[in-house]
Amino acid sequence: MGIHGKPDWGLQLKKTVYTFDDLSELAVRLGSISQFDRRGDVIFQDSFEYGLGKWLLCGDKTGDEQILISKRSRSGGYCVKLTGGSEGSLYSAMYIHLAYPVLSKLGMECHFALEDDVDYLLFEMRLFT
């Protein structure tokens, strides 16, 4: 058992297997997208296997592109390639709106790879009340 999530104090040997208390460890063993920081409750994760239909895609509309590719996927079969436009603000973006579950601390985990020089990279969480 790993050291992630809650402590494995209830872990005891049965006849042939161990009991299993840490559900985050179980999720990782079953192939979850979230593997590193397993504290807290996951309210959304996406491996893009069902496309980009739930995402809002935007850019400066002059050559910007948001497409699914299978070249560098970290988990699952796909990832999203964002290509900035050729004029104007030179950006490409994707957004998703989620219901705010409860007033509490929030965190975000994101995996990305850079192929070319990037002027800036922005990850943003907004709370609308």
Short mmCIF file of N, CA and C in Angstrom, two decimals:
data_model
loop_
_atom_site.label_atom_id
_atom_site.label_comp_id
_atom_site.label_asym_id
_atom_site.label_seq_id
_atom_site.Cartn_x
_atom_site.Cartn_y
_atom_site.Cartn_z
N MET A 1 0.84 -1.19 0.00
CA MET A 1 0.00 0.00 0.00
C MET A 1 0.87 1.24 0.00
N GLY A 2 0.43 2.26 -0.66
CA GLY A 2 1.16 3.51 -0.73
C GLY A 2 0.94 4.36 0.50
N ILE A 3 1.62 5.47 0.54
CA ILE A 3 1.50 6.37 1.68
C ILE A 3 0.50 7.49 1.40
N HIS A 4 -0.22 7.42 0.27
CA HIS A 4 -1.15 8.48 -0.10
C HIS A 4 -2.49 8.28 0.58
N GLY A 5 -3.29 9.35 0.64
CA GLY A 5 -4.61 9.26 1.22
C GLY A 5 -4.53 9.10 2.72
N LYS A 6 -5.53 8.46 3.29
CA LYS A 6 -5.52 8.30 4.74
C LYS A 6 -4.54 7.19 5.13
N PRO A 7 -4.06 7.23 6.37
CA PRO A 7 -3.11 6.20 6.82
C PRO A 7 -3.74 4.80 6.76
N ASP A 8 -2.93 3.81 6.53
CA ASP A 8 -3.41 2.44 6.42
C ASP A 8 -3.44 1.74 7.79
N TRP A 9 -4.04 2.38 8.77
CA TRP A 9 -4.06 1.80 10.11
C TRP A 9 -4.91 0.55 10.19
N GLY A 10 -5.94 0.47 9.34
CA GLY A 10 -6.82 -0.68 9.38
C GLY A 10 -6.37 -1.81 8.49
N LEU A 11 -5.19 -1.69 7.92
CA LEU A 11 -4.71 -2.69 6.97
C LEU A 11 -4.25 -3.93 7.74
N GLN A 12 -4.95 -5.02 7.52
CA GLN A 12 -4.60 -6.25 8.21
C GLN A 12 -4.62 -7.41 7.22
N LEU A 13 -3.75 -8.35 7.45
CA LEU A 13 -3.67 -9.50 6.57
C LEU A 13 -4.83 -10.45 6.84
N LYS A 14 -5.51 -10.84 5.76
CA LYS A 14 -6.51 -11.90 5.85
C LYS A 14 -5.79 -13.19 5.47
N LYS A 15 -6.52 -14.21 5.09
CA LYS A 15 -5.86 -15.48 4.77
C LYS A 15 -4.98 -15.37 3.53
N THR A 16 -5.49 -14.72 2.47
CA THR A 16 -4.68 -14.65 1.24
C THR A 16 -4.48 -13.23 0.74
N VAL A 17 -5.25 -12.27 1.22
CA VAL A 17 -5.15 -10.88 0.76
C VAL A 17 -5.19 -9.94 1.95
N TYR A 18 -4.96 -8.65 1.67
CA TYR A 18 -5.09 -7.62 2.69
C TYR A 18 -6.47 -6.99 2.62
N THR A 19 -6.96 -6.48 3.75
CA THR A 19 -8.17 -5.67 3.70
C THR A 19 -7.81 -4.36 3.02
N PHE A 20 -8.81 -3.64 2.52
CA PHE A 20 -8.53 -2.45 1.73
C PHE A 20 -9.35 -1.28 2.23
N ASP A 21 -8.70 -0.27 2.83
CA ASP A 21 -9.41 0.88 3.38
C ASP A 21 -9.27 2.13 2.54
N ASP A 22 -8.18 2.29 1.85
CA ASP A 22 -7.87 3.54 1.17
C ASP A 22 -8.45 3.55 -0.24
N LEU A 23 -9.60 4.20 -0.44
CA LEU A 23 -10.27 4.19 -1.74
C LEU A 23 -9.48 4.93 -2.80
N SER A 24 -8.69 5.94 -2.40
CA SER A 24 -7.88 6.63 -3.41
C SER A 24 -6.81 5.70 -3.97
N GLU A 25 -6.27 4.84 -3.14
CA GLU A 25 -5.30 3.86 -3.62
C GLU A 25 -5.98 2.87 -4.57
N LEU A 26 -7.19 2.49 -4.26
CA LEU A 26 -7.95 1.60 -5.14
C LEU A 26 -8.18 2.26 -6.50
N ALA A 27 -8.55 3.54 -6.50
CA ALA A 27 -8.79 4.25 -7.77
C ALA A 27 -7.53 4.27 -8.62
N VAL A 28 -6.38 4.51 -8.02
CA VAL A 28 -5.12 4.54 -8.77
C VAL A 28 -4.81 3.17 -9.34
N ARG A 29 -5.02 2.14 -8.56
CA ARG A 29 -4.75 0.78 -9.04
C ARG A 29 -5.67 0.38 -10.18
N LEU A 30 -6.85 0.98 -10.24
CA LEU A 30 -7.79 0.68 -11.32
C LEU A 30 -7.61 1.58 -12.53
N GLY A 31 -6.61 2.48 -12.49
CA GLY A 31 -6.29 3.29 -13.65
C GLY A 31 -6.84 4.70 -13.64
N SER A 32 -7.03 5.29 -12.48
CA SER A 32 -7.56 6.65 -12.39
C SER A 32 -6.63 7.66 -13.05
N ILE A 33 -7.19 8.76 -13.53
CA ILE A 33 -6.40 9.85 -14.10
C ILE A 33 -5.58 10.52 -13.00
N SER A 34 -6.20 10.74 -11.83
CA SER A 34 -5.52 11.41 -10.71
C SER A 34 -4.70 10.39 -9.95
N GLN A 35 -3.37 10.55 -9.98
CA GLN A 35 -2.51 9.56 -9.35
C GLN A 35 -1.56 10.14 -8.31
N PHE A 36 -1.30 11.43 -8.33
CA PHE A 36 -0.24 11.96 -7.48
C PHE A 36 -0.74 12.40 -6.12
N ASP A 37 -1.57 13.40 -6.05
CA ASP A 37 -2.06 13.91 -4.76
C ASP A 37 -3.47 13.38 -4.56
N ARG A 38 -3.62 12.45 -3.66
CA ARG A 38 -4.89 11.74 -3.53
C ARG A 38 -5.72 12.22 -2.35
N ARG A 39 -5.40 13.37 -1.81
CA ARG A 39 -6.20 13.90 -0.71
C ARG A 39 -7.43 14.60 -1.27
N GLY A 40 -8.49 14.64 -0.51
CA GLY A 40 -9.68 15.37 -0.92
C GLY A 40 -10.59 14.55 -1.82
N ASP A 41 -11.65 15.20 -2.26
CA ASP A 41 -12.65 14.56 -3.10
C ASP A 41 -12.53 15.09 -4.52
N VAL A 42 -12.55 14.21 -5.49
CA VAL A 42 -12.48 14.60 -6.90
C VAL A 42 -13.89 14.94 -7.36
N ILE A 43 -14.07 16.14 -7.93
CA ILE A 43 -15.39 16.51 -8.44
C ILE A 43 -15.44 16.49 -9.96
N PHE A 44 -14.28 16.47 -10.61
CA PHE A 44 -14.26 16.41 -12.07
C PHE A 44 -12.89 15.93 -12.53
N GLN A 45 -12.89 15.07 -13.53
CA GLN A 45 -11.65 14.70 -14.21
C GLN A 45 -12.02 14.27 -15.63
N ASP A 46 -11.11 14.50 -16.55
CA ASP A 46 -11.42 14.21 -17.95
C ASP A 46 -10.18 13.69 -18.65
N SER A 47 -10.32 12.57 -19.34
CA SER A 47 -9.23 12.03 -20.15
C SER A 47 -9.50 12.25 -21.64
N PHE A 48 -10.55 12.98 -21.96
CA PHE A 48 -10.93 13.37 -23.33
C PHE A 48 -11.30 12.18 -24.21
N GLU A 49 -11.56 11.02 -23.63
CA GLU A 49 -11.94 9.85 -24.42
C GLU A 49 -13.32 9.99 -25.04
N TYR A 50 -14.15 10.89 -24.50
CA TYR A 50 -15.49 11.11 -25.05
C TYR A 50 -15.58 12.42 -25.81
N GLY A 51 -14.44 12.94 -26.24
CA GLY A 51 -14.43 14.15 -27.06
C GLY A 51 -14.38 15.43 -26.25
N LEU A 52 -14.61 16.54 -26.93
CA LEU A 52 -14.52 17.87 -26.32
C LEU A 52 -15.88 18.52 -26.18
N GLY A 53 -16.96 17.76 -26.26
CA GLY A 53 -18.30 18.32 -26.23
C GLY A 53 -18.65 19.09 -24.97
N LYS A 54 -18.10 18.71 -23.83
CA LYS A 54 -18.41 19.40 -22.58
C LYS A 54 -17.55 20.64 -22.36
N TRP A 55 -16.56 20.86 -23.19
CA TRP A 55 -15.64 21.98 -23.05
C TRP A 55 -16.05 23.15 -23.93
N LEU A 56 -15.80 24.36 -23.46
CA LEU A 56 -15.97 25.57 -24.27
C LEU A 56 -14.61 25.88 -24.87
N LEU A 57 -14.52 25.87 -26.18
CA LEU A 57 -13.25 26.08 -26.89
C LEU A 57 -13.25 27.47 -27.50
N CYS A 58 -12.14 28.18 -27.37
CA CYS A 58 -12.08 29.52 -27.94
C CYS A 58 -10.64 29.92 -28.22
N GLY A 59 -10.50 30.97 -28.99
CA GLY A 59 -9.20 31.52 -29.34
C GLY A 59 -9.40 32.82 -30.07
N ASP A 60 -8.38 33.31 -30.74
CA ASP A 60 -8.53 34.59 -31.45
C ASP A 60 -9.11 34.41 -32.84
N LYS A 61 -9.47 33.19 -33.22
CA LYS A 61 -10.17 32.85 -34.46
C LYS A 61 -9.38 33.09 -35.74
N THR A 62 -8.09 33.32 -35.64
CA THR A 62 -7.25 33.45 -36.84
C THR A 62 -6.19 32.36 -36.77
N GLY A 63 -6.57 31.14 -37.04
CA GLY A 63 -5.63 30.04 -37.03
C GLY A 63 -5.52 29.32 -35.71
N ASP A 64 -6.30 29.72 -34.69
CA ASP A 64 -6.23 28.99 -33.42
C ASP A 64 -6.90 27.63 -33.60
N GLU A 65 -6.49 26.68 -32.76
CA GLU A 65 -6.99 25.32 -32.93
C GLU A 65 -7.00 24.61 -31.59
N GLN A 66 -8.05 23.85 -31.34
CA GLN A 66 -8.16 22.99 -30.17
C GLN A 66 -8.60 21.62 -30.70
N ILE A 67 -7.69 20.67 -30.73
CA ILE A 67 -8.01 19.37 -31.33
C ILE A 67 -7.57 18.22 -30.43
N LEU A 68 -8.25 17.11 -30.56
CA LEU A 68 -7.86 15.88 -29.87
C LEU A 68 -6.75 15.21 -30.65
N ILE A 69 -5.72 14.78 -29.93
CA ILE A 69 -4.65 14.00 -30.56
C ILE A 69 -4.32 12.82 -29.65
N SER A 70 -3.69 11.82 -30.20
CA SER A 70 -3.29 10.65 -29.40
C SER A 70 -1.77 10.56 -29.28
N LYS A 71 -1.08 11.58 -29.70
CA LYS A 71 0.38 11.54 -29.75
C LYS A 71 1.04 11.50 -28.38
N ARG A 72 0.58 12.30 -27.43
CA ARG A 72 1.26 12.43 -26.14
C ARG A 72 0.31 12.24 -24.96
N SER A 73 -0.59 11.35 -25.03
CA SER A 73 -1.55 11.17 -23.96
C SER A 73 -0.88 10.62 -22.71
N ARG A 74 -1.19 11.19 -21.56
CA ARG A 74 -0.63 10.72 -20.29
C ARG A 74 -1.47 9.58 -19.72
N SER A 75 -2.79 9.73 -19.79
CA SER A 75 -3.68 8.67 -19.34
C SER A 75 -4.87 8.64 -20.29
N GLY A 76 -5.36 7.47 -20.59
CA GLY A 76 -6.39 7.36 -21.61
C GLY A 76 -5.75 7.42 -22.99
N GLY A 77 -6.57 7.55 -24.00
CA GLY A 77 -6.04 7.52 -25.35
C GLY A 77 -5.82 8.86 -26.00
N TYR A 78 -6.31 9.95 -25.37
CA TYR A 78 -6.27 11.25 -26.03
C TYR A 78 -5.80 12.37 -25.12
N CYS A 79 -5.35 13.42 -25.75
CA CYS A 79 -5.06 14.69 -25.08
C CYS A 79 -5.51 15.80 -26.02
N VAL A 80 -5.46 17.03 -25.56
CA VAL A 80 -5.89 18.17 -26.37
C VAL A 80 -4.68 18.99 -26.76
N LYS A 81 -4.57 19.29 -28.03
CA LYS A 81 -3.51 20.17 -28.51
C LYS A 81 -4.11 21.55 -28.74
N LEU A 82 -3.57 22.55 -28.04
CA LEU A 82 -4.00 23.93 -28.18
C LEU A 82 -2.97 24.67 -29.02
N THR A 83 -3.39 25.26 -30.12
CA THR A 83 -2.51 26.02 -30.99
C THR A 83 -3.01 27.45 -31.04
N GLY A 84 -2.16 28.40 -30.67
CA GLY A 84 -2.54 29.81 -30.69
C GLY A 84 -2.71 30.32 -32.10
N GLY A 85 -3.48 31.38 -32.24
CA GLY A 85 -3.74 31.97 -33.55
C GLY A 85 -2.53 32.68 -34.13
N SER A 86 -2.68 33.18 -35.34
CA SER A 86 -1.56 33.82 -36.04
C SER A 86 -1.63 35.34 -36.00
N GLU A 87 -2.75 35.90 -35.55
CA GLU A 87 -2.89 37.36 -35.45
C GLU A 87 -3.59 37.71 -34.15
N GLY A 88 -3.52 38.96 -33.78
CA GLY A 88 -4.23 39.42 -32.59
C GLY A 88 -3.57 38.94 -31.31
N SER A 89 -4.36 38.36 -30.41
CA SER A 89 -3.84 37.97 -29.10
C SER A 89 -3.11 36.63 -29.10
N LEU A 90 -3.12 35.90 -30.18
CA LEU A 90 -2.34 34.67 -30.35
C LEU A 90 -2.63 33.61 -29.29
N TYR A 91 -3.88 33.41 -28.94
CA TYR A 91 -4.16 32.45 -27.88
C TYR A 91 -5.13 31.37 -28.33
N SER A 92 -5.13 30.31 -27.56
CA SER A 92 -6.08 29.21 -27.72
C SER A 92 -6.45 28.77 -26.31
N ALA A 93 -7.72 28.51 -26.07
CA ALA A 93 -8.14 28.22 -24.70
C ALA A 93 -9.27 27.21 -24.69
N MET A 94 -9.46 26.62 -23.52
CA MET A 94 -10.59 25.73 -23.28
C MET A 94 -11.07 25.95 -21.85
N TYR A 95 -12.38 25.96 -21.67
CA TYR A 95 -13.00 26.22 -20.37
C TYR A 95 -14.02 25.14 -20.08
N ILE A 96 -14.28 24.97 -18.80
CA ILE A 96 -15.41 24.13 -18.39
C ILE A 96 -16.04 24.78 -17.17
N HIS A 97 -17.36 24.77 -17.12
CA HIS A 97 -18.09 25.33 -15.99
C HIS A 97 -18.60 24.17 -15.14
N LEU A 98 -18.33 24.23 -13.86
CA LEU A 98 -18.77 23.19 -12.93
C LEU A 98 -19.59 23.81 -11.82
N ALA A 99 -20.53 23.06 -11.29
CA ALA A 99 -21.29 23.52 -10.13
C ALA A 99 -20.36 23.58 -8.92
N TYR A 100 -20.50 24.62 -8.12
CA TYR A 100 -19.67 24.74 -6.92
C TYR A 100 -20.28 23.86 -5.84
N PRO A 101 -19.60 22.80 -5.41
CA PRO A 101 -20.23 21.81 -4.54
C PRO A 101 -20.50 22.30 -3.11
N VAL A 102 -19.52 22.94 -2.51
CA VAL A 102 -19.65 23.41 -1.13
C VAL A 102 -18.56 24.45 -0.91
N LEU A 103 -18.82 25.40 -0.05
CA LEU A 103 -17.83 26.44 0.23
C LEU A 103 -16.69 25.81 1.04
N SER A 104 -15.58 25.55 0.37
CA SER A 104 -14.44 24.91 1.01
C SER A 104 -13.19 25.17 0.18
N LYS A 105 -12.10 24.60 0.59
CA LYS A 105 -10.86 24.72 -0.18
C LYS A 105 -10.99 23.94 -1.49
N LEU A 106 -10.37 24.47 -2.54
CA LEU A 106 -10.38 23.80 -3.84
C LEU A 106 -8.95 23.65 -4.34
N GLY A 107 -8.72 22.65 -5.11
CA GLY A 107 -7.41 22.45 -5.73
C GLY A 107 -7.59 22.00 -7.16
N MET A 108 -6.50 21.98 -7.90
CA MET A 108 -6.57 21.60 -9.30
C MET A 108 -5.30 20.84 -9.66
N GLU A 109 -5.44 19.81 -10.45
CA GLU A 109 -4.30 19.06 -10.96
C GLU A 109 -4.42 19.02 -12.48
N CYS A 110 -3.35 19.36 -13.16
CA CYS A 110 -3.37 19.41 -14.62
C CYS A 110 -2.03 18.93 -15.14
N HIS A 111 -2.04 18.16 -16.20
CA HIS A 111 -0.82 17.66 -16.82
C HIS A 111 -0.71 18.23 -18.22
N PHE A 112 0.46 18.73 -18.56
CA PHE A 112 0.64 19.31 -19.89
C PHE A 112 2.07 19.15 -20.35
N ALA A 113 2.25 19.23 -21.66
CA ALA A 113 3.58 19.18 -22.28
C ALA A 113 3.67 20.34 -23.25
N LEU A 114 4.84 20.94 -23.36
CA LEU A 114 5.04 22.08 -24.25
C LEU A 114 5.92 21.65 -25.42
N GLU A 115 5.44 21.88 -26.64
CA GLU A 115 6.22 21.54 -27.83
C GLU A 115 7.08 22.70 -28.32
N ASP A 116 6.60 23.91 -28.15
CA ASP A 116 7.29 25.10 -28.65
C ASP A 116 7.43 26.12 -27.54
N ASP A 117 8.05 27.25 -27.86
CA ASP A 117 8.15 28.34 -26.89
C ASP A 117 6.75 28.87 -26.59
N VAL A 118 6.52 29.19 -25.34
CA VAL A 118 5.23 29.69 -24.90
C VAL A 118 5.46 31.02 -24.20
N ASP A 119 4.70 32.05 -24.58
CA ASP A 119 4.83 33.35 -23.93
C ASP A 119 4.28 33.31 -22.51
N TYR A 120 3.12 32.73 -22.33
CA TYR A 120 2.58 32.57 -20.98
C TYR A 120 1.61 31.40 -20.96
N LEU A 121 1.45 30.86 -19.77
CA LEU A 121 0.57 29.73 -19.54
C LEU A 121 -0.31 30.09 -18.36
N LEU A 122 -1.61 29.99 -18.49
CA LEU A 122 -2.53 30.44 -17.45
C LEU A 122 -3.48 29.32 -17.08
N PHE A 123 -3.55 29.01 -15.80
CA PHE A 123 -4.56 28.12 -15.25
C PHE A 123 -5.39 28.98 -14.31
N GLU A 124 -6.68 28.90 -14.42
CA GLU A 124 -7.52 29.82 -13.67
C GLU A 124 -8.73 29.10 -13.11
N MET A 125 -9.05 29.39 -11.85
CA MET A 125 -10.28 28.91 -11.23
C MET A 125 -11.06 30.15 -10.80
N ARG A 126 -12.30 30.25 -11.23
CA ARG A 126 -13.14 31.39 -10.87
C ARG A 126 -14.36 30.91 -10.11
N LEU A 127 -14.73 31.66 -9.11
CA LEU A 127 -15.94 31.37 -8.34
C LEU A 127 -16.98 32.43 -8.66
N PHE A 128 -18.08 32.01 -9.25
CA PHE A 128 -19.18 32.92 -9.55
C PHE A 128 -20.28 32.69 -8.52
N THR A 129 -20.70 33.75 -7.89
CA THR A 129 -21.76 33.61 -6.87
C THR A 129 -23.04 34.27 -7.34
#
